[in-house]
Coordinates of C-alpha atoms in Angstrom, one line a residue:
M1 CA 54.4 154.2 105.8
S2 CA 52.4 151.7 107.2
E3 CA 51.3 147.7 106.1
I4 CA 49.2 145.5 109.3
T5 CA 47.9 142.6 108.1
Y6 CA 44.7 141.3 110.2
T7 CA 42.7 137.7 109.6
V8 CA 39.3 138.2 107.9
T9 CA 36.4 135.5 108.7
G10 CA 33.9 134.6 106.5
M11 CA 35.7 134.7 103.1
T12 CA 34.8 131.4 100.1
C13 CA 35.0 133.9 96.8
A14 CA 36.6 136.2 94.6
H15 CA 33.9 138.4 95.5
C16 CA 34.1 138.1 98.6
V17 CA 37.7 139.4 98.7
A18 CA 36.7 142.5 96.0
S19 CA 33.9 143.6 99.0
V20 CA 36.9 143.2 101.2
T21 CA 39.1 144.9 98.9
E22 CA 36.8 147.9 97.9
E23 CA 35.7 148.9 101.1
L24 CA 39.4 148.9 102.9
G25 CA 40.8 150.6 99.8
E26 CA 38.2 153.9 100.4
I27 CA 39.5 154.5 104.5
A28 CA 41.6 158.0 104.0
G29 CA 45.4 157.1 103.6
V30 CA 45.0 153.2 102.6
T31 CA 47.4 152.9 99.3
D32 CA 47.0 149.0 98.9
V33 CA 45.3 145.9 100.3
A34 CA 46.5 142.7 99.9
V35 CA 43.8 139.5 100.4
D36 CA 44.9 136.3 101.2
L37 CA 42.1 133.9 100.4
G38 CA 43.0 131.2 101.8
S39 CA 44.1 132.6 105.1
G40 CA 41.9 134.7 105.6
A41 CA 44.7 137.2 105.7
V42 CA 44.3 141.1 104.4
T43 CA 47.4 143.1 104.3
V44 CA 46.3 147.0 104.4
T45 CA 49.4 149.4 103.0
S46 CA 48.8 153.2 104.2
G47 CA 50.7 156.4 104.8
Q48 CA 49.8 157.3 108.6
E49 CA 48.3 155.2 110.4
L50 CA 45.3 153.6 110.7
D51 CA 41.8 153.8 113.2
P52 CA 41.3 150.4 113.8
A53 CA 37.8 150.8 114.4
K54 CA 37.7 152.1 110.4
V55 CA 39.2 148.8 109.8
R56 CA 36.4 146.9 111.4
T57 CA 33.7 148.8 110.4
A58 CA 34.9 148.5 106.7
V59 CA 35.0 144.9 107.1
E60 CA 31.8 144.5 108.7
E61 CA 30.5 146.8 106.0
A62 CA 31.3 143.9 103.1
G63 CA 29.7 141.4 105.0
Y64 CA 32.8 140.3 107.3
Q65 CA 34.1 139.5 111.0
L66 CA 37.4 140.6 111.9
V67 CA 39.2 138.8 113.7
G68 CA 40.6 140.4 117.1

């Protein structure tokens, strides 16, 4: 089990949270996505190591930017 927290910029509302959660949830192996709108922290839990490029792509598909 892997749990990694990322910082995502540009989220301003519940719709933003839903979009990021949906895109990240579609990555193979992801079991949970928790978003803190105020801080931009996005914690992704998965049953396997995730490819950072896939995480970045999913966030960008939702219309936001992954910091770092």
